[in-house]
Short mmCIF file of C-alpha atoms in Angstrom, two decimals:
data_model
loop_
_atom_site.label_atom_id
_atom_site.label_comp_id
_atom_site.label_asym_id
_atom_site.label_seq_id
_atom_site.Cartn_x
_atom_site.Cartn_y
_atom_site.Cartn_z
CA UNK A 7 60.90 -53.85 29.82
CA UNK A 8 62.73 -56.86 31.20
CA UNK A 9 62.57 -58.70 28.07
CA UNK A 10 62.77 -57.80 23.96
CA UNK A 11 60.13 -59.30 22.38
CA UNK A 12 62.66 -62.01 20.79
CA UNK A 13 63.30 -62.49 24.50
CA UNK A 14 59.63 -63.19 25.30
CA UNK A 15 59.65 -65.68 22.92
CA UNK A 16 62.42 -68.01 23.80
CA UNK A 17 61.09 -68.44 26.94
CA UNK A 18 57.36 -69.20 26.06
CA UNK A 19 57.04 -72.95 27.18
CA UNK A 20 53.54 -74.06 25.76
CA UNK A 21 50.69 -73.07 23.54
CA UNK A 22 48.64 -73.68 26.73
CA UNK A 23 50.26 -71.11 28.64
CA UNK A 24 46.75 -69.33 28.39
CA UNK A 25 46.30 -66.09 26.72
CA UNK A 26 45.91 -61.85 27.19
CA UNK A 27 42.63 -62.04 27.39
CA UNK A 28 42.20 -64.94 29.87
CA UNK A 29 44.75 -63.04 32.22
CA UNK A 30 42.65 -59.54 31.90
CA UNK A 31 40.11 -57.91 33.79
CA UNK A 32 37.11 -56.16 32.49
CA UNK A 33 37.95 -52.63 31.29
CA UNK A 34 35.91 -49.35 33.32
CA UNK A 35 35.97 -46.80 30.57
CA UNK A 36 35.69 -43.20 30.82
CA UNK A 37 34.66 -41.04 27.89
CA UNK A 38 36.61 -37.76 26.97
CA UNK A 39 33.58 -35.62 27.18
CA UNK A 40 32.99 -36.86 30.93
CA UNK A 41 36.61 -35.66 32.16
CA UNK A 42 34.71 -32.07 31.72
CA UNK A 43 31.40 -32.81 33.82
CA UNK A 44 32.56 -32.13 37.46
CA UNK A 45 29.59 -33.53 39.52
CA UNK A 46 29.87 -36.88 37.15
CA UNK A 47 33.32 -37.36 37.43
CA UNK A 48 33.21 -37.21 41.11
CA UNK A 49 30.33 -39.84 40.72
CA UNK A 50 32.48 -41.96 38.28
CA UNK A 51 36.04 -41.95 40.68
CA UNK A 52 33.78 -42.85 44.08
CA UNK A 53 32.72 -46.13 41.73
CA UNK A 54 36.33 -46.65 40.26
CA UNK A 55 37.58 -46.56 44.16
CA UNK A 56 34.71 -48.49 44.98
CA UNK A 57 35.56 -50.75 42.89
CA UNK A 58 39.01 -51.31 43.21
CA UNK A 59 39.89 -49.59 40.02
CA UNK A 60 43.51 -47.96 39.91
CA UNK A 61 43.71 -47.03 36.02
CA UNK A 62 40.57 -45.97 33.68
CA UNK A 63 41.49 -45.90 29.50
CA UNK A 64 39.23 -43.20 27.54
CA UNK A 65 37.53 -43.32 25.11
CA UNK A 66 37.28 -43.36 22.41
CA UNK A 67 40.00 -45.48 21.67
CA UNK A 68 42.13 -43.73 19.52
CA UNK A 69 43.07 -41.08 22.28
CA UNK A 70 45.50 -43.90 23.82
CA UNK A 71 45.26 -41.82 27.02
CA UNK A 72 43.79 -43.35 30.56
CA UNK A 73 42.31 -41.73 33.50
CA UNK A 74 44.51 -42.44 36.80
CA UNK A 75 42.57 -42.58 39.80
CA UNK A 76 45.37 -42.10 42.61
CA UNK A 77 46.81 -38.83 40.97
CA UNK A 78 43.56 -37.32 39.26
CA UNK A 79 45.60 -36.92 36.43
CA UNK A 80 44.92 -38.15 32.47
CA UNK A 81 48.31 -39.67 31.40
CA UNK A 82 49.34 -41.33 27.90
CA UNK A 83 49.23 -44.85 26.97
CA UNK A 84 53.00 -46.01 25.49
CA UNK A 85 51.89 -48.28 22.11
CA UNK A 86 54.37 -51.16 24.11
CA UNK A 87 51.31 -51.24 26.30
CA UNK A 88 49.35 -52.75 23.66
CA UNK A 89 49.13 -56.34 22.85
CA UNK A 90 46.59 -58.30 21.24
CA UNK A 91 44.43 -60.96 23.02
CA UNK A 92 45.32 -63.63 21.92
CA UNK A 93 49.34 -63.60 22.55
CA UNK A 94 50.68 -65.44 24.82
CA UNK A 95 50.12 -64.04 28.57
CA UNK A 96 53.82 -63.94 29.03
CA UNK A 97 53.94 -60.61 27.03
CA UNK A 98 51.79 -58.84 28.98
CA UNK A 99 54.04 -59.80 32.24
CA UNK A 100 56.56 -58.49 30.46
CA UNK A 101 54.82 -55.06 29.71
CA UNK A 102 54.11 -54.89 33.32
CA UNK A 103 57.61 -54.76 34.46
CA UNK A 104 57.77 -51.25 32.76
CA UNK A 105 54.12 -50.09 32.53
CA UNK A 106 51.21 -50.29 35.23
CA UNK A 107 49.42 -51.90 33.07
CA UNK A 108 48.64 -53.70 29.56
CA UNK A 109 45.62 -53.41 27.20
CA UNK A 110 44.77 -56.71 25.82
CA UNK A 111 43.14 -55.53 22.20
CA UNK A 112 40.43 -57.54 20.83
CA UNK A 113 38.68 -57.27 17.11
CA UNK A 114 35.54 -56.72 19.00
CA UNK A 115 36.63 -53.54 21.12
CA UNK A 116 33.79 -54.23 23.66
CA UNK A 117 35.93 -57.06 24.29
CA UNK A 118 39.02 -55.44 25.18
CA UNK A 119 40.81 -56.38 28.81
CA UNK A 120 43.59 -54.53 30.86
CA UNK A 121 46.00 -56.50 32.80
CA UNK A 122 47.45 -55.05 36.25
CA UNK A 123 49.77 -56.70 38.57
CA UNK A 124 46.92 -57.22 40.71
CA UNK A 125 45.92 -59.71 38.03
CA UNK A 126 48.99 -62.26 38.60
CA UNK A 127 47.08 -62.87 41.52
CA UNK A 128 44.89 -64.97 40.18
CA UNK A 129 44.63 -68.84 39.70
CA UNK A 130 44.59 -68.13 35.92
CA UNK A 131 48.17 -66.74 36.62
CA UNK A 132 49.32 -69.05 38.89
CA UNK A 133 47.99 -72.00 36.90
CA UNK A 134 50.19 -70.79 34.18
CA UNK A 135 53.24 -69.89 36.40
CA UNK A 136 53.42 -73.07 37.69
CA UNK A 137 54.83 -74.93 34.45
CA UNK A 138 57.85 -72.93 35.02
CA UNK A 139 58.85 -74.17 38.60
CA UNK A 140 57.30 -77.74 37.76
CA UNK A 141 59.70 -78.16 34.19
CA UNK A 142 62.86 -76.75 36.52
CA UNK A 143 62.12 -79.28 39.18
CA UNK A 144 61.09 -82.64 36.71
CA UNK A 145 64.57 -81.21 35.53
CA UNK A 146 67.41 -81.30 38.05
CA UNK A 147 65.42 -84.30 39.80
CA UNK A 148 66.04 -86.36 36.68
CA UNK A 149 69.62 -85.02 36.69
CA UNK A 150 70.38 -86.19 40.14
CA UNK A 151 68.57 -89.58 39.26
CA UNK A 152 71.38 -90.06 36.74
CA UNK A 153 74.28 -89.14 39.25
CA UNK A 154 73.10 -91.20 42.20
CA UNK A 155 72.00 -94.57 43.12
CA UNK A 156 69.01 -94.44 45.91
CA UNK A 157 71.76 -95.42 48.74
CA UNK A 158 74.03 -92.61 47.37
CA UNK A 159 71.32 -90.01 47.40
CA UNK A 160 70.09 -90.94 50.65
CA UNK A 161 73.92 -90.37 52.20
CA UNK A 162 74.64 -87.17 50.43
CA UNK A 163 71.00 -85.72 50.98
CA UNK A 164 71.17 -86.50 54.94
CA UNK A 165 74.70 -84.81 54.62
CA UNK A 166 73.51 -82.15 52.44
CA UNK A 167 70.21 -81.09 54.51
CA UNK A 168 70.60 -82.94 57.95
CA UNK A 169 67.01 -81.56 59.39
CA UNK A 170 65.63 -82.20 55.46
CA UNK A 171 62.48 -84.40 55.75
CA UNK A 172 62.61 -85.75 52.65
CA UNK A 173 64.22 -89.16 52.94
CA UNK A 174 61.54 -90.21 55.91
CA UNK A 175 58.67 -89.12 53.83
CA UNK A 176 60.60 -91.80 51.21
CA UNK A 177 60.45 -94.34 53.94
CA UNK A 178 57.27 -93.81 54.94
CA UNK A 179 56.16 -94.20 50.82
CA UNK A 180 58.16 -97.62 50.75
CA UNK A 181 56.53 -99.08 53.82
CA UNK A 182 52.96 -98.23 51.53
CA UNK A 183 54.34 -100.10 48.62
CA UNK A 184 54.92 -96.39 46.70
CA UNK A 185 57.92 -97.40 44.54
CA UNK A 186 59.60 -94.06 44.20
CA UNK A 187 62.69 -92.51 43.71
CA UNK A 188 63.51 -90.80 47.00
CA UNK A 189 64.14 -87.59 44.54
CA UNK A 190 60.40 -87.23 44.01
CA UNK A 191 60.21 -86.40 47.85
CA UNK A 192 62.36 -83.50 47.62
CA UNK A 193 61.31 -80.14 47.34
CA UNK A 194 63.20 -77.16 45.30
CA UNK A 195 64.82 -76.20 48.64
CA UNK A 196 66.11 -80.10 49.69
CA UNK A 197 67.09 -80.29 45.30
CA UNK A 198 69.22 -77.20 46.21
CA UNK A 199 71.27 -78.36 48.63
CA UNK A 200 71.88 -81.90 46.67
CA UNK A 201 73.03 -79.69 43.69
CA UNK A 202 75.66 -76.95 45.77
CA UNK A 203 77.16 -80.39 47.20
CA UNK A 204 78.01 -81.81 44.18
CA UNK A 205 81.03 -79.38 41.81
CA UNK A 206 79.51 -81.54 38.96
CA UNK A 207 76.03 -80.66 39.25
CA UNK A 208 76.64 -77.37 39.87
CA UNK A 209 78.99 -77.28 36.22
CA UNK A 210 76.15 -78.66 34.40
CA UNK A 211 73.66 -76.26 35.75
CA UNK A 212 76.30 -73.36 35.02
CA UNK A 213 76.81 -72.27 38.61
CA UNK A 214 80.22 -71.12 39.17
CA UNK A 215 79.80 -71.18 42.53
CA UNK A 216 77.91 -72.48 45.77
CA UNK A 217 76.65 -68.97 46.60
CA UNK A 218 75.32 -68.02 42.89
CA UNK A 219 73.37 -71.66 42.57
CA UNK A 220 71.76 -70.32 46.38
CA UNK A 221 70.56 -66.91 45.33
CA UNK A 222 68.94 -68.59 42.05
CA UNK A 223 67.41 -71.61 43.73
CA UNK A 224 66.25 -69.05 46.20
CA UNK A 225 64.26 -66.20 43.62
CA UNK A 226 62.86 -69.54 42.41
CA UNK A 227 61.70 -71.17 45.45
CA UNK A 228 59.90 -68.05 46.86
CA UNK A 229 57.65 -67.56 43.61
CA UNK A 230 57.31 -70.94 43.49
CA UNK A 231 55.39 -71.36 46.89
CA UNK A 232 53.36 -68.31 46.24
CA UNK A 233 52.11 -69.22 43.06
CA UNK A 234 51.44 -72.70 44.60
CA UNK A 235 49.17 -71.42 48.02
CA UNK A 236 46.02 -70.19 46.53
CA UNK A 237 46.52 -68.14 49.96
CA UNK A 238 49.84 -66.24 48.97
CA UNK A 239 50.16 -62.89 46.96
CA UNK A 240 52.26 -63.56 43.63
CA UNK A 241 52.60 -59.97 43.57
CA UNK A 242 52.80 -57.43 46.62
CA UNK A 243 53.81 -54.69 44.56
CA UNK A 244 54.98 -53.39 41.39
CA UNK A 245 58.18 -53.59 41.98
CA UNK A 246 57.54 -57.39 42.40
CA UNK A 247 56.74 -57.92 38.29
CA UNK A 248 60.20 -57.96 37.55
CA UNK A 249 61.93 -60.40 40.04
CA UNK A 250 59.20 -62.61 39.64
CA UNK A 251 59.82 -62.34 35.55
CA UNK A 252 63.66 -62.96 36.78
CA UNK A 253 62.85 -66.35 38.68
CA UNK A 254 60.58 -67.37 35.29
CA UNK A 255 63.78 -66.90 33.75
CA UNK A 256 66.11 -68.56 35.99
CA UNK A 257 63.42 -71.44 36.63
CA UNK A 258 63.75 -71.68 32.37
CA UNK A 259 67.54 -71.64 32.32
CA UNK A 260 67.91 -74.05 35.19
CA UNK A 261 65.75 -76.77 33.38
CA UNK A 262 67.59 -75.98 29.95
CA UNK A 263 70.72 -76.86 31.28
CA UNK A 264 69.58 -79.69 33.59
CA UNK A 265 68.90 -81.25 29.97
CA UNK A 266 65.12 -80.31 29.85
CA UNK A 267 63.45 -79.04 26.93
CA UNK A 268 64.51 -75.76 24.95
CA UNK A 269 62.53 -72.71 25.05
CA UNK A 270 59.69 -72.68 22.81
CA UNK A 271 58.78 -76.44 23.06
CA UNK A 272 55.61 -76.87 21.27
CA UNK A 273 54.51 -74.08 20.06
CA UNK A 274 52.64 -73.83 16.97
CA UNK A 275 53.67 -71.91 13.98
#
């Protein structure tokens, strides 16, 4: 997986981050003594395809083995795939950068969910996603606040991004009485190019170079629009899970050293 499970917990942000369960999807079970009845089995895969079902866990539960629609085959479960409903729904992203899917486990095993990356879709995902790229920009924003006045910004930032919009949709603000700082206006792309034109900035953000602060601003600006157009795809594929997990974790870093909060902020014991 991308992360340890130490790792997944220095970068959980909030205890509202939303749980396992909340990011699941109802479970479509197949029984063991099914896999054996021809004529039902092709009765159960038409509804699983039907359905939109790629993966169905047996049961009874203990078999840990699930029913794979695409291949016809019954593979094992890995016990990493496991993880209780009520953790944190950052684990079970992680799982899913290895595994095609989680189980989130429940007391009440009518309960039970499985998470796909189909699931990261959702706004339940996105809603949760969005903290990341949110904390990263409140971050470097306040950062530049503190190493420009409004005229300085507004010179380096029509340097910095000469076709940038930013600055006019300041102006515009102004002439409505919005007292702002011009910073606000700026997206994660226009706080990019502020950041690579300043050897300072790009120090405190640990960047040791223009190129390196790009390529991360980048992987963090792409996830961030999708999770922020309820008309985008978070996830396209599987392969997907794990850069996505990356620009969590660069988004995390970013605001860290910008001087935001530490990992873990929050969260109960």
């Amino acid at each position: 997986m991308y992360w340890s499970e130490e790792d997944v917990e220095d970068y959980i942000r909030y205890p509202s981050e939303g749980s396992a369960e909340e990011l699941g999807s109802p479970i479509y079970f197949i029984g063991q003594n099914e896999l054996e009845q021809d004529e039902l089995m092709r009765d159960l895969i038409r509804d699983l395809e039907k359905k939109g079902y790629d993966y169905a866990p047996l049961r009874p539960y203990n078999s840990r083995e699930y029913y794979d629609v695409e291949s016809g085959e019954v593979q094992p479960t890995d016990g990493d795939q496991y993880v209780r409903y009520n953790k944190i729904m950052l684990y079970c992203i992680n799982i899913l950068t290895e595994y095609p899917f989680a189980l989130a486990t429940h007391p009440d095993r009518d309960s039970w969910r499985i998470v796909t990356p189909a699931d990261l879709n959702t706004r339940t995902a996105k809603e949760f996603l969005f903290t990341y790229y949110a904390e990263m920009a409140k971050a470097v924003s306040d950062l530049i606040k503190e190493d420009y006045t409004i005229d300085e910004l507004q010179e380096v930032y029509e340097d910095a991004r000469p076709r940038g919009r930013a600055i006019d949709r300041w102006n515009d603000a102004v002439d409505k009485n919005v007292n702002l700082h011009p910073v606000e206006f700026m997206s994660i792309a226009d706080l990019k190019e502020v950041v690579r034109d300043n050897e300072d900035l790009l120090d405190e953000l640990d960047f040791p170079s223009k190129t390196q602060c790009k390529q991360a601003f980048n992987t963090v600006e792409k996830y961030r629009n999708n999770v922020m157009h309820g008309n985008r795809s978070v996830i396209s594929s599987e392969e997907d899970v794990e850069a996505l997990v990356e620009s969590l974790e660069i988004a995390c870093d970013i605001a860290v050293n910008a001087g935001g909060d530490g990992p873990g902020l929050d969260i109960p014991p």
